[in-house]
Coordinates of C-alpha atoms in Angstrom, one line a residue:
X113 CA 84.2 52.3 88.5
X114 CA 81.7 54.0 90.7
X115 CA 78.9 54.0 88.2
X116 CA 79.2 50.4 86.8
X117 CA 77.1 47.3 87.3
X118 CA 78.3 43.7 87.0
X119 CA 75.7 41.0 86.5
X120 CA 76.6 37.5 87.7
X121 CA 75.1 35.1 85.2
X122 CA 74.9 35.6 81.5
X123 CA 71.9 33.3 80.6
X124 CA 68.4 34.3 79.6
X125 CA 67.6 35.6 83.1
X126 CA 70.8 37.7 83.1
X127 CA 69.6 39.3 79.9
X128 CA 66.4 40.3 81.6
X129 CA 68.4 41.8 84.5
X130 CA 70.5 43.7 82.0
X131 CA 67.5 45.2 80.3
X132 CA 65.9 46.1 83.6
X133 CA 69.2 47.9 84.6
X134 CA 69.4 49.7 81.4
X135 CA 65.9 51.0 81.7
X136 CA 66.7 52.3 85.2
X137 CA 69.3 54.7 83.7
X138 CA 71.4 54.5 86.8
X139 CA 74.7 53.1 85.5
X140 CA 77.1 54.1 82.8
X141 CA 78.8 50.8 82.1
X142 CA 77.8 47.1 82.3
X143 CA 79.6 43.8 82.4
X144 CA 78.9 40.1 83.2
X145 CA 80.7 37.3 85.0
X146 CA 79.8 33.7 83.9
X147 CA 81.4 30.3 84.0
X148 CA 80.8 29.3 80.4
X149 CA 83.8 29.6 78.1
X150 CA 81.9 29.6 74.8
X151 CA 80.7 33.2 75.0
X152 CA 82.6 36.4 75.3
X153 CA 79.8 38.9 75.6
X154 CA 76.1 39.3 76.2
X155 CA 74.2 41.6 73.8
X156 CA 77.4 43.5 73.2
X157 CA 78.4 43.8 76.9
X158 CA 81.6 42.0 78.0
X159 CA 82.1 38.9 80.2
X160 CA 85.0 39.9 82.4
X161 CA 85.6 36.7 84.4
X162 CA 84.0 33.7 86.0
X163 CA 81.9 33.4 89.2
X164 CA 84.8 32.1 91.3
X165 CA 86.6 35.5 91.2
X166 CA 84.9 38.6 92.5
X167 CA 88.2 40.7 92.3
X168 CA 87.3 41.9 88.8
X169 CA 84.0 43.3 89.9
X170 CA 84.1 47.1 90.5
X171 CA 81.1 49.2 91.6
X172 CA 77.7 47.6 92.0
X173 CA 76.8 43.9 91.5
X174 CA 73.7 41.9 90.9
X175 CA 73.1 38.1 90.8
X176 CA 71.2 37.4 87.6
X177 CA 70.6 33.7 88.1
X178 CA 67.0 32.3 88.3
X179 CA 67.8 29.2 90.2
X180 CA 67.0 29.9 93.9
X181 CA 69.6 27.7 95.4
X182 CA 72.5 28.9 93.2
X183 CA 71.4 32.5 93.7
X184 CA 71.3 32.3 97.4
X185 CA 74.8 30.7 97.5
X186 CA 76.4 33.4 95.4
X187 CA 74.6 36.1 97.4
X188 CA 76.0 34.8 100.7
X189 CA 79.5 34.9 99.2
X190 CA 79.0 38.5 98.0
X191 CA 77.6 39.5 101.4
X192 CA 80.6 38.0 103.2
X193 CA 82.9 39.8 100.7
X194 CA 81.1 43.1 101.5
X195 CA 80.2 43.7 97.9
X196 CA 77.7 46.4 97.0
X197 CA 74.7 44.3 96.0
X198 CA 71.8 46.3 94.4
X199 CA 68.2 45.6 93.6
X200 CA 66.8 46.1 90.1
X201 CA 63.3 47.5 89.8
X202 CA 61.9 48.1 86.3
X203 CA 60.4 51.6 85.8
X204 CA 57.3 49.8 84.4
X205 CA 56.8 47.8 87.5
X206 CA 54.3 49.0 90.1
X207 CA 55.9 48.9 93.6
X208 CA 54.2 50.5 96.6
X209 CA 56.0 53.2 98.4
X210 CA 55.1 51.2 101.6
X211 CA 56.7 47.9 100.3
X212 CA 60.0 46.8 101.8
X213 CA 62.6 45.4 99.3
X214 CA 65.9 43.8 100.5
X215 CA 69.2 43.8 98.5
X216 CA 69.5 41.7 95.4
X217 CA 65.8 41.7 94.4
X218 CA 64.5 41.8 90.9
X219 CA 61.1 43.3 90.0
X220 CA 60.5 43.0 86.2
X221 CA 58.4 45.1 83.9
X222 CA 54.6 44.6 84.5
X223 CA 55.1 43.2 88.0
X224 CA 53.1 44.5 90.9
X225 CA 54.3 44.6 94.5
X226 CA 51.5 46.0 96.6
X227 CA 51.3 47.9 99.9
X228 CA 53.0 46.7 103.1
X229 CA 54.6 43.7 101.4
X230 CA 58.2 42.6 102.2
X231 CA 60.6 40.9 99.8
X232 CA 63.6 39.1 101.2
X233 CA 67.2 39.1 99.9
X234 CA 67.5 38.1 96.3
X235 CA 63.7 37.6 95.6
X236 CA 62.4 37.8 92.0
X237 CA 59.0 39.1 91.0
X238 CA 59.0 38.2 87.3
X239 CA 57.1 39.6 84.3
X240 CA 53.4 40.4 85.1
X241 CA 53.5 38.6 88.4
X242 CA 51.5 40.0 91.3
X243 CA 52.4 40.1 95.0
X244 CA 49.5 41.7 96.8
X245 CA 49.2 43.6 100.0
X246 CA 50.7 42.5 103.4
X247 CA 52.7 39.6 102.0
X248 CA 56.0 38.5 103.5
X249 CA 58.3 36.7 101.1
X250 CA 61.6 35.2 102.4
X251 CA 65.0 35.1 100.7
X252 CA 65.5 34.0 97.1
X253 CA 61.9 33.3 96.3
X254 CA 61.0 33.3 92.6
X255 CA 57.5 34.4 91.7
X256 CA 57.5 33.4 88.0
X257 CA 55.8 35.2 85.1
X258 CA 52.1 35.7 85.5
X259 CA 51.9 34.1 89.0
X260 CA 49.6 35.7 91.7
X261 CA 50.3 35.8 95.4
X262 CA 47.2 37.1 97.1
X263 CA 47.2 39.3 100.2
X264 CA 48.5 38.4 103.6
X265 CA 50.5 35.4 102.3
X266 CA 53.7 34.3 104.0
X267 CA 56.3 32.5 102.0
X268 CA 59.6 31.0 103.3
X269 CA 63.0 30.9 101.6
X270 CA 63.9 29.4 98.2
X271 CA 60.2 28.9 97.2
X272 CA 59.5 28.6 93.5
X273 CA 56.0 29.9 92.5
X274 CA 55.6 28.5 89.0
X275 CA 54.3 30.4 86.0
X276 CA 50.6 31.3 86.3
X277 CA 50.2 29.7 89.8
X278 CA 47.8 31.3 92.2
X279 CA 48.2 31.4 96.0
X280 CA 44.9 32.5 97.6
X281 CA 45.0 35.0 100.4
X282 CA 46.1 34.3 103.9
X283 CA 48.1 31.1 103.3
X284 CA 51.6 30.2 104.6
X285 CA 54.2 28.4 102.4
X286 CA 57.2 26.9 104.1
X287 CA 60.7 27.1 102.7
X288 CA 62.0 24.9 99.9
X289 CA 58.6 24.4 98.1
X290 CA 58.4 24.1 94.3
X291 CA 54.9 25.0 93.0
X292 CA 54.2 23.9 89.4
X293 CA 52.9 26.1 86.7
X294 CA 49.2 27.0 86.8
X295 CA 48.7 25.4 90.2
X296 CA 46.3 26.7 92.8
X297 CA 47.2 26.8 96.4
X298 CA 44.1 27.0 98.7
X299 CA 45.6 25.8 101.9
X300 CA 48.9 26.4 103.7
X301 CA 51.9 24.2 102.8
X302 CA 53.9 23.0 105.8
X303 CA 56.2 20.4 104.2
X304 CA 59.0 21.0 101.6
X305 CA 58.6 19.4 98.2
X306 CA 57.0 19.7 94.8
X307 CA 53.3 20.6 94.5
X308 CA 51.2 20.6 91.4
X309 CA 47.6 20.8 90.3
X310 CA 44.3 22.6 91.3
X311 CA 44.1 22.4 94.2
X312 CA 47.7 21.4 94.6
X313 CA 48.8 18.0 95.7
X314 CA 52.3 16.9 96.7
X315 CA 54.3 14.8 94.3

């Protein structure tokens, strides 16, 4: 189906992706693939298979999984299979016309992506999160609800910016960093790991 969208992942995050897609009014039909056997549909939309079999996916596809490592793994498989991966941007998000957004990104209602910012493949800017001007986010970053990434910040791949966290302007965050909820980052982070607190410390 030319005008169909299949979402990979039928959990809570997948539901957010579905609602974002519905609000975009771009597709006529929707389905999911998911590995759980205890559910047959999500909010009335069918589960048509599991994540090991892309052959049942027709039309556009989106990976609706919040976990960065799982999301990037599935996206790599989809790219190798030359599937048509789309991005989902809620009409009630504010996205600069001068922002660059790669395939597989999700920008949820209330989020702001400001001027001259770049989002890598599969990056999520969640509810009411802010990514300010001139930021560069790598692949499969997750900026959680209410988090703020201030201007001219560079973030590597698979970084988790926890709910309500704040990264002050001009910092650099290396790949594979997990930033806890409500943490404050005032200096650059150059070593992978888990960081919490205000200012953050490495666990």
